[in-house]
Amino acid sequence: MSHLLTCQALGKSFGAQRLFENINLVINHGDRIGLIGPNGSGKSTLLKILCGRVDPDEGKVVSRKHIKMAYLAQADVFLEQASVGDNLEAALDSFGLDETERYNRVQALLSRAEFPDTSIAVELLSGGWRKRLAICRSFVVHPDILVMDEPTNHLDIEGVIWLEKMLSGALPKSPDAFLLVSHDRRFLENTANRMVELSAVYPEGSLQVNGGYSRFLQARVDFLQQQQQLEDRLANKMRREAEWLSRGPKARATKARYRIDEAHKLQNHLSEVKNRNRATKQVRIAFDSTGRKTKKLLDAKGLSKSYEGKALFADLDLVLTPGTRLGLLGRNGCGKSTLMQIIAASTSSDGLKADTGTIQTAPDVRIVSFDQKREAIDPRITLRRALAPDGDAIIFREQSSHVVSWAQRFLFRPDQLETPVGQLSGGEQARILIADLMRQPADILLLDEPTNDLDIPSLDVLEESLLDFPGALVLVSHDRFLLDSVCDQVIGFDGRGGVAFYADYEQWLADLNRREKDESEPDNVVADTTTPKKEKQKKSGKLSYMDQREYDQIEEKIMEGEEEQERLQTLMGAPETVADPQQLESVWAALEQAKQQVEQLYERWNELEEKKESSE
């Protein structure tokens, strides 16, 4: 396997803050590397070092001769008055290509990027289309190694899926390898074949695992368990050595001197392991509710809204009750944030209102919102005032907490309290907004893209806190992992005023693609266009799109379920399971559930088989 690029013992600091040290990384042909780590671990800095934009304090980067690298930064800088096509052309100016080659490269990418108008000036593009253009610009130079920093930022779900296809080798000339930083867990699972996490919890400064994100998670759990077991063993050994060292000189007179030296080395080793095990800190998120017992918090009927003559949604009925977990899905600009604003303004005479329809709320209902634009943060005030506006103490769940303790809960250091908010990172600003939400007891929680800039540990905690929140939740997010975990239903926007309820984002996306495909197909002969839709389906001998999709996947699901049954059956008979009644009961319960799931899959398979046969 040929090495494209090698990093040797890289280290970097900013002032007194040590980002990372002793980082070794090799990028080979075919590597699709996902780089993760907590905020402040130095991920973006490491990418810049790899691309030669920042020098390391220690170590070096060695690349193969004539390697071409492309770097996608978080911030997108363009020729704002120039068109989409002209910006891609400009990216090729320094490569000495002839006009035909330049034209072919640009047009190939524009066709895959699905821009509705390539002549539009970049300054008129939305955030999602600007990000698509930036991604195309990094591909158009045909890099050997593609380096991307948060490429899914500002992309909607369809945009993220489009990027996944681009990275899967959909282009005639794809990069030999890529390395990307992302906090989108589903995206990482779908694109990466190797995971690297930067963290002080690891002895070498990073954990590198061959495989996708799910494989990495298991490897990480195994490592942390082993690390904790190592600490326990060292602590037990140190207690014995400490007891020996505490004895009088006469008792130790016949002992070898080297044992004293080894005891001190053991103490140092134990301290290092303890420090690493405690290096992983998580933000502590817990949303507060009012405890209201009202069954119906909000009842909206016939809501419609248009903007500049374009229908965003129409005739929408919506009921929010305690325990509602509702996701909003649709392309950028389809009306998701607009609906959130209308709900937020339903308890006051101010704010955005629907064009038609009514909203009734329970008396004194409390609605709390998270704004993706972060307009609620004044960049001029200090972190201290942002966290505690009324003094040096805050009240959370009727308990007083000092601003220093409150700041540490969100991973801020005491020395940061006088820092202006505008100088903080995007992730830190997101944590400020979440801290503000937590101080406001709510019946209805409206979260518009709360995951932007949050690292994966913070996302895990956010997910748990949303599941624990007893009120109603309305969530806009392109994080499919979070949507699947938290939301039990979604509203899909088709971008032309249509809205519908779906079980999950995959069902919405499949329906959206099916309708767009139906609309793009030319009409057949006149006799066929008069055939009722149901009759057409019967004559075609095909299942519906969703049934066919389920039918195509169900046999594999049954095989997976039966393999899980066999695994659990084997585990039931294992000596360590038999010897542990609690574990035995847990495995038995899991086995019964697996059997039930397989039986349900077989029943569903039979139903689909019968439906398929009856339609032929």
XYZ file of C-alpha atoms in Angstrom:
616
model
C 0.000 0.000 0.000
C 1.547 3.291 -1.095
C 1.865 6.147 1.372
C 0.558 9.435 0.002
C 1.366 11.458 3.109
C 2.963 10.785 6.493
C 2.850 12.816 9.717
C 5.576 12.198 12.247
C 5.305 13.224 15.924
C 3.298 16.397 15.251
C 2.722 18.809 18.117
C 1.030 22.201 18.311
C 0.213 24.768 20.990
C -1.517 28.131 21.052
C -0.044 30.145 23.866
C -0.283 28.101 27.045
C -2.895 25.773 25.557
C -1.526 22.472 24.275
C -3.700 21.253 21.397
C -1.992 17.931 20.666
C 1.407 16.255 20.702
C 3.145 13.223 19.239
C 0.509 12.718 16.506
C 1.496 10.114 13.923
C -0.734 9.613 10.894
C -0.293 7.899 7.532
C -2.635 8.537 4.588
C -2.644 5.735 2.024
C -4.276 5.329 -1.363
C -7.941 4.485 -0.784
C -8.131 5.919 2.731
C -11.406 7.640 3.610
C -10.574 9.064 7.023
C -13.023 10.640 9.452
C -11.319 12.895 12.011
C -13.207 13.603 15.224
C -12.485 14.912 18.707
C -13.841 17.282 21.330
C -13.914 21.017 20.639
C -10.466 22.478 21.219
C -8.588 19.248 20.487
C -6.967 20.783 17.391
C -8.784 19.062 14.506
C -8.941 22.123 12.238
C -5.350 23.025 13.100
C -4.175 19.547 12.187
C -5.893 19.830 8.776
C -4.124 23.132 8.133
C -0.785 21.585 9.082
C -1.368 18.722 6.643
C -2.090 21.222 3.855
C 0.919 23.407 4.670
C -1.155 26.375 5.840
C 0.137 26.219 9.423
C 3.532 25.040 10.684
C 3.715 22.477 13.512
C 5.677 23.246 16.660
C 7.176 19.772 16.582
C 7.332 16.968 14.043
C 7.062 17.053 10.273
C 4.798 16.202 7.347
C 6.257 14.198 4.450
C 4.289 13.715 1.236
C 4.960 11.846 -1.975
C 6.352 13.971 -4.792
C 3.887 15.953 -6.895
C 0.964 15.202 -4.572
C -1.926 17.567 -5.238
C -4.049 18.518 -2.220
C -7.324 20.429 -2.003
C -8.517 22.041 1.228
C -12.143 22.869 2.037
C -12.234 25.342 4.927
C -15.217 25.964 7.193
C -15.512 29.538 5.888
C -16.395 29.843 2.201
C -14.587 32.688 0.372
C -15.667 33.437 -3.223
C -15.648 36.069 -5.926
C -19.027 37.312 -4.711
C -20.101 39.207 -7.839
C -18.979 36.427 -10.200
C -21.231 33.549 -11.252
C -21.167 29.991 -9.985
C -19.449 28.811 -13.175
C -16.905 31.623 -13.156
C -15.884 30.766 -9.585
C -15.157 27.181 -10.598
C -13.235 28.418 -13.654
C -11.142 30.697 -11.420
C -10.109 27.723 -9.255
C -8.303 26.282 -12.312
C -6.362 29.416 -13.254
C -3.021 28.196 -11.903
C -3.096 24.719 -13.468
C -2.310 25.583 -17.083
C -5.228 23.640 -18.571
C -6.529 24.252 -22.065
C -10.009 25.690 -22.591
C -11.583 22.344 -23.463
C -10.317 20.647 -20.321
C -11.390 23.580 -18.139
C -14.846 23.603 -19.690
C -15.330 19.845 -19.320
C -14.271 19.821 -15.676
C -16.541 22.719 -14.719
C -19.571 21.437 -16.597
C -19.176 17.904 -15.229
C -19.275 19.198 -11.672
C -22.083 21.688 -12.252
C -24.284 18.943 -13.671
C -23.667 16.759 -10.599
C -24.164 19.666 -8.192
C -27.701 20.224 -9.538
C -27.486 24.036 -9.463
C -30.802 25.436 -10.766
C -28.986 28.415 -12.317
C -25.210 28.428 -12.842
C -25.180 32.024 -14.080
C -26.403 33.468 -10.758
C -23.967 35.607 -8.748
C -22.550 33.824 -5.711
C -23.613 36.657 -3.397
C -27.244 35.662 -4.062
C -26.808 32.011 -3.058
C -28.141 30.570 0.196
C -25.764 29.036 2.722
C -26.484 25.517 1.474
C -25.753 26.330 -2.180
C -22.604 28.238 -1.224
C -21.386 25.117 0.550
C -22.160 22.988 -2.521
C -20.151 25.401 -4.636
C -17.218 25.261 -2.201
C -17.296 21.460 -2.345
C -17.348 21.522 -6.159
C -14.399 23.922 -6.140
C -12.364 21.444 -4.094
C -13.217 18.612 -6.503
C -12.616 20.542 -9.742
C -8.822 20.606 -9.308
C -8.743 16.760 -9.280
C -6.793 16.455 -6.000
C -4.901 13.337 -4.950
C -5.833 14.061 -1.313
C -8.989 15.973 -0.425
C -9.059 17.596 3.029
C -12.430 18.904 4.244
C -13.275 20.779 7.452
C -16.951 20.358 8.429
C -18.223 19.913 4.843
C -21.825 19.217 5.956
C -22.245 22.611 7.651
C -25.171 24.529 6.066
C -26.204 21.533 3.943
C -29.724 20.167 4.307
C -30.290 16.405 4.402
C -30.497 16.126 0.624
C -27.260 18.101 0.370
C -25.511 15.741 2.801
C -26.701 12.715 0.822
C -25.480 14.390 -2.378
C -22.044 14.874 -0.770
C -21.987 11.222 0.274
C -22.470 10.252 -3.377
C -19.686 12.619 -4.455
C -17.307 11.037 -1.944
C -18.294 7.503 -2.912
C -16.544 7.812 -6.276
C -19.352 9.224 -8.421
C -16.905 11.431 -10.333
C -14.755 10.354 -13.315
C -11.646 11.521 -11.403
C -12.103 11.032 -7.668
C -9.435 11.757 -5.028
C -7.080 8.914 -4.158
C -7.830 9.581 -0.485
C -9.712 12.035 1.653
C -9.639 13.184 5.255
C -12.546 15.120 6.738
C -13.636 16.579 10.044
C -17.317 16.110 10.814
C -19.659 15.814 13.795
C -22.382 14.196 11.649
C -22.365 10.624 12.916
C -24.500 9.114 10.138
C -22.393 10.889 7.517
C -19.224 9.451 9.060
C -20.723 5.973 9.093
C -21.634 6.254 5.411
C -18.359 7.713 4.125
C -15.372 6.767 6.302
C -13.434 3.504 6.219
C -11.049 4.667 8.926
C -11.633 6.782 12.047
C -9.174 8.939 13.981
C -10.036 10.696 17.246
C -7.804 13.371 18.767
C -8.049 13.419 22.548
C -5.834 13.729 25.598
C -7.459 10.549 26.919
C -5.213 8.436 24.652
C -1.534 7.773 25.493
C -0.487 8.496 21.893
C -2.770 11.527 21.579
C -5.147 9.763 19.192
C -7.106 6.573 18.649
C -7.037 5.202 15.086
C -9.446 2.452 14.049
C -9.935 0.772 10.678
C -13.654 0.750 9.940
C -16.666 3.034 10.074
C -18.020 5.090 12.947
C -19.934 2.214 14.573
C -16.773 0.088 14.585
C -14.881 3.000 16.120
C -17.447 3.395 18.915
C -16.962 -0.201 20.010
C -13.178 0.119 19.857
C -13.347 3.303 21.917
C -15.499 1.662 24.601
C -13.087 -1.285 24.737
C -10.080 1.019 25.090
C -11.635 3.143 27.853
C -12.637 0.016 29.772
C -9.101 -1.334 29.479
C -7.722 2.034 30.564
C -9.954 2.041 33.642
C -8.976 -1.549 34.453
C -5.318 -0.533 34.130
C -5.875 2.293 36.604
C -7.528 -0.117 39.057
C -4.654 -2.601 38.779
C -2.019 0.111 39.212
C -3.899 1.579 42.171
C -4.043 -1.806 43.924
C -0.364 -2.391 43.265
C 0.491 1.108 44.481
C -1.363 0.534 47.733
C 0.812 -2.506 48.425
C 3.961 -0.618 47.520
C 2.924 2.371 49.646
C 2.407 0.085 52.604
C 5.904 -1.338 52.142
C 7.444 2.137 51.749
C 5.749 3.348 54.925
C 7.498 0.746 57.038
C 10.497 1.753 59.131
C 14.073 1.678 57.775
C 14.868 -1.583 59.580
C 11.948 -3.335 57.931
C 13.218 -2.165 54.538
C 16.912 -2.681 55.150
C 17.133 -5.988 53.329
C 15.060 -4.811 50.386
C 16.633 -3.971 47.075
C 17.048 -0.290 46.283
C 15.544 -0.813 42.863
C 12.144 -1.588 44.428
C 11.996 1.901 45.882
C 12.773 3.353 42.464
C 10.145 1.119 40.851
C 7.549 2.266 43.388
C 8.140 5.897 42.430
C 7.884 4.994 38.727
C 4.647 3.160 39.460
C 3.267 6.265 41.175
C 4.110 8.394 38.133
C 2.518 5.857 35.782
C -0.633 5.749 37.901
C -0.850 9.560 37.875
C -0.546 9.623 34.074
C -3.316 7.032 33.635
C -5.571 8.856 36.111
C -5.074 12.149 34.300
C -5.916 10.551 30.961
C -9.032 8.881 32.329
C -10.230 12.213 33.668
C -9.351 14.157 30.514
C -12.719 13.340 28.943
C -15.130 16.014 30.142
C -18.673 16.359 28.868
C -20.977 19.318 28.812
C -23.902 18.714 31.191
C -27.180 19.493 29.441
C -30.596 19.109 31.073
C -33.625 21.038 29.844
C -36.057 22.194 32.499
C -39.820 21.783 32.160
C -42.667 23.508 33.970
C -44.178 20.183 35.018
C -47.488 21.113 33.388
C -50.021 18.250 33.203
C -52.112 19.735 30.366
C -52.832 17.114 27.698
C -52.864 19.569 24.783
C -50.237 22.326 24.726
C -50.840 23.714 21.229
C -53.496 23.105 18.588
C -52.956 24.620 15.115
C -55.479 24.301 12.298
C -55.181 25.218 8.643
C -51.875 27.091 8.877
C -50.638 28.601 5.607
C -47.724 30.898 4.849
C -46.253 32.397 1.695
C -43.150 34.496 1.130
C -42.694 36.764 -1.880
C -45.456 34.948 -3.724
C -44.058 31.473 -2.988
C -46.166 29.075 -0.893
C -44.105 27.652 1.973
C -46.823 25.473 3.487
C -50.598 25.294 3.344
C -53.475 23.770 5.347
C -51.200 22.421 8.070
C -52.873 20.944 11.150
C -50.604 20.391 14.144
C -51.140 19.285 17.748
C -48.376 19.391 20.364
C -48.777 17.441 23.601
C -46.330 16.562 26.405
C -43.987 13.947 24.999
C -44.365 15.025 21.353
C -41.082 14.537 19.461
C -41.547 16.220 16.079
C -38.875 16.787 13.418
C -39.194 19.219 10.502
C -37.631 18.162 7.197
C -37.189 19.927 3.899
C -34.754 21.737 1.690
C -33.225 25.027 2.763
C -35.776 27.805 2.342
C -38.830 25.528 2.338
C -40.395 27.044 5.470
C -39.115 25.007 8.436
C -37.695 27.972 10.353
C -40.730 30.061 9.372
C -43.071 27.535 11.006
C -40.894 27.556 14.124
C -41.131 31.348 14.294
C -44.915 31.231 13.921
C -45.192 28.701 16.765
C -42.845 30.798 18.932
C -45.005 33.905 18.355
C -48.295 32.126 19.071
C -48.397 33.330 22.696
C -47.848 37.025 21.941
C -49.157 39.751 19.691
C -45.673 40.298 18.233
C -43.651 38.126 15.901
C -44.350 36.281 12.685
C -47.929 35.185 12.030
C -49.456 32.710 9.600
C -51.338 34.072 6.567
C -54.321 31.865 7.377
C -55.254 29.413 10.111
C -55.534 29.507 13.883
C -53.346 28.505 16.812
C -54.724 27.836 20.273
C -52.381 27.283 23.204
C -52.891 26.144 26.770
C -53.130 29.017 29.288
C -49.719 30.485 30.164
C -47.888 27.913 28.046
C -44.101 28.433 28.067
C -42.374 28.262 24.657
C -38.559 28.447 24.515
C -36.616 28.699 21.242
C -33.079 28.020 20.010
C -32.216 30.273 17.046
C -29.766 28.831 14.507
C -28.679 32.363 13.525
C -27.610 33.015 17.121
C -29.033 36.513 17.008
C -29.777 36.250 20.726
C -26.041 36.548 21.490
C -24.495 39.995 21.679
C -20.904 39.500 20.462
C -19.726 42.528 22.468
C -20.612 41.254 25.947
C -18.342 38.989 27.967
C -18.876 35.311 28.521
C -19.634 36.090 32.184
C -22.579 38.350 31.248
C -23.810 35.946 28.582
C -23.992 33.100 31.090
C -25.212 35.154 34.063
C -26.946 38.370 32.845
C -28.091 39.487 36.299
C -25.009 39.038 38.436
C -22.536 36.320 39.373
C -25.165 33.679 40.143
C -27.811 31.881 38.104
C -30.910 29.952 39.166
C -31.403 26.500 37.668
C -34.223 24.279 38.876
C -34.712 26.565 41.878
C -31.082 26.145 42.925
C -28.483 28.935 42.904
C -25.159 28.326 41.168
C -22.116 30.598 40.899
C -21.184 31.673 37.381
C -17.804 29.884 37.614
C -19.468 26.556 38.389
C -22.124 27.192 35.748
C -19.421 27.969 33.176
C -17.497 24.789 34.009
C -20.685 22.798 33.440
C -20.418 23.890 29.791
C -16.648 23.279 29.614
C -15.627 26.938 29.908
C -12.528 27.753 31.932
C -12.664 30.464 34.622
C -10.040 32.504 32.737
C -12.443 32.733 29.755
C -15.173 34.595 31.646
C -13.993 38.058 30.580
C -13.603 37.034 26.908
C -16.004 38.798 24.499
C -18.540 36.342 23.089
C -17.610 37.340 19.532
C -14.126 35.888 20.051
C -15.428 32.452 21.026
C -15.728 29.524 18.622
C -18.979 28.427 17.018
C -19.217 25.448 19.360
C -18.692 27.652 22.405
C -21.383 30.063 21.236
C -23.770 27.151 20.725
C -23.127 26.042 24.319
C -23.954 29.563 25.552
C -27.345 29.392 23.850
C -28.034 25.949 25.303
C -27.064 27.230 28.760
C -29.578 30.054 28.341
C -32.309 27.602 27.308
C -31.667 25.439 30.353
C -32.437 28.376 32.670
C -35.921 28.764 31.140
C -38.510 26.147 32.186
C -40.467 25.213 29.061
C -43.591 23.387 27.959
C -42.626 23.525 24.284
C -38.984 23.461 23.160
C -38.223 24.751 19.646
C -34.724 23.860 18.439
C -33.614 25.170 15.032
C -30.335 23.460 14.053
C -28.998 23.101 17.613
C -26.273 20.675 16.493
C -24.240 23.159 14.418
C -20.646 23.312 15.715
C -21.287 20.938 18.630
C -18.742 18.143 18.991
C -19.829 14.511 19.153
C -19.625 14.155 22.979
C -21.880 17.220 23.304
C -24.265 15.783 20.700
C -24.541 12.563 22.696
C -25.449 14.502 25.839
C -27.881 16.748 23.921
C -29.609 13.652 22.565
C -30.030 12.177 26.051
C -31.382 15.444 27.460
C -33.969 15.775 24.674
C -35.182 12.232 25.294
C -35.567 13.087 28.996
C -37.445 16.356 28.375
C -41.111 15.743 29.371
C -42.603 18.598 27.329
C -43.136 18.908 23.570
C -40.160 19.172 21.228
C -40.020 20.558 17.676
C -36.625 19.965 16.068
C -35.044 21.170 12.832
C -31.776 19.368 12.115
C -29.838 17.794 9.264
C -28.304 15.374 11.793
C -30.042 12.155 10.721
C -28.633 10.260 13.697
C -30.255 12.727 16.107
C -33.547 12.723 14.190
C -33.714 8.923 14.257
C -32.883 8.766 17.954
C -35.156 11.539 19.214
C -38.116 12.096 16.866
C -41.043 9.695 16.588
C -42.605 11.544 13.649
C -41.597 14.202 11.128
C -43.289 16.787 8.941
C -41.886 16.879 5.425
C -41.982 20.066 3.324
C -41.927 19.615 -0.452
C -40.890 23.242 -1.144
C -44.104 24.082 -3.030
C -46.548 24.473 -0.188
C -47.203 20.790 0.433
C -46.657 19.240 3.861
C -47.231 15.718 5.167
C -46.440 13.591 8.214
C -43.927 10.716 7.965
C -42.481 8.104 10.294
C -38.863 9.148 9.674
C -36.608 11.061 7.297
C -36.001 8.063 5.033
C -39.723 7.705 4.334
C -39.969 11.427 3.571
C -36.926 11.361 1.281
C -38.184 8.307 -0.594
C -41.582 9.931 -1.116
C -39.981 13.177 -2.268
C -37.749 11.383 -4.767
C -40.661 9.294 -6.055
C -42.852 12.331 -6.679
C -40.039 14.215 -8.399
C -39.328 11.186 -10.585
C -43.016 10.891 -11.515
C -43.112 14.573 -12.458
C -39.951 14.359 -14.558
C -41.128 11.360 -16.612
C -42.773 12.324 -19.947
C -46.389 11.366 -20.519
C -46.920 8.104 -22.361
C -49.563 7.464 -24.988
C -52.973 9.020 -24.449
C -54.627 5.704 -23.632
C -52.153 5.105 -20.827
C -52.586 8.566 -19.304
C -56.275 7.871 -18.782
C -55.591 4.673 -16.846
C -56.362 5.096 -13.132
C -53.256 5.025 -10.945
C -54.237 1.891 -9.027
C -55.047 0.043 -12.235
C -51.646 0.989 -13.670
C -49.906 -0.450 -10.642
C -51.854 -3.675 -10.895
C -51.036 -4.128 -14.578
C -47.356 -3.363 -14.008
C -47.062 -6.251 -11.551
C -45.045 -4.127 -9.130
C -45.373 -3.238 -5.467
C -45.585 0.382 -4.403
C -42.252 2.165 -4.047
C -42.159 1.871 -0.248
C -43.346 -1.772 -0.249
C -40.809 -2.734 -2.932
C -38.049 -1.006 -0.960
C -39.058 -2.906 2.173
C -39.319 -6.175 0.195
C -35.807 -5.733 -1.217
C -34.313 -5.291 2.268
C -36.346 -7.718 4.370
C -34.460 -10.926 3.518
C -31.179 -9.377 4.664
C -32.852 -8.163 7.870
C -34.124 -11.705 8.552
C -30.621 -13.119 8.079
C -29.192 -10.517 10.440
C -31.907 -11.279 12.989
C -31.235 -15.031 12.836
C -27.494 -14.429 13.231
C -28.245 -12.340 16.325
C -30.422 -15.181 17.650
C -27.566 -17.641 17.214
C -25.133 -15.281 18.920
C -27.417 -14.825 21.920
C -28.141 -18.558 22.092
C -24.404 -19.255 22.250
C -23.969 -16.539 24.869
C -26.735 -18.143 26.981
C -24.663 -21.301 27.314
C -21.367 -19.557 28.038
C -19.929 -20.372 31.515
C -19.552 -16.703 32.453
C -23.216 -16.095 31.606
C -24.493 -19.125 33.500
C -22.478 -18.063 36.549
C -24.037 -14.574 36.582
C -27.843 -14.671 37.173
C -28.282 -10.996 36.310
C -26.424 -11.354 33.002
C -28.276 -14.591 32.245
C -31.628 -12.864 32.694
C -30.507 -9.960 30.467
C -29.320 -12.297 27.680
C -32.528 -14.351 27.901
C -34.658 -11.200 27.536
C -32.609 -10.095 24.529
C -32.963 -13.552 22.962
C -36.750 -13.521 23.375
C -36.934 -10.077 21.798
C -34.742 -11.203 18.879
C -36.992 -14.233 18.294
C -40.079 -12.035 18.287
C -38.516 -9.615 15.806
C -37.581 -12.441 13.424
C -41.101 -13.833 13.605
C -42.539 -10.403 12.789
C -40.165 -10.076 9.836
C -41.254 -13.455 8.467
C -44.923 -12.449 8.809
C -44.281 -9.203 6.989
C -42.334 -11.028 4.280
C -45.322 -13.312 3.692
C -47.642 -10.299 3.460
C -45.415 -8.648 0.861
C -45.094 -11.915 -1.099
C -48.889 -12.263 -1.207
C -49.309 -8.650 -2.250
C -46.704 -9.078 -4.983
C -48.356 -12.248 -6.308
C -51.838 -10.693 -6.294
C -50.634 -7.735 -8.354
C -49.172 -9.927 -11.099
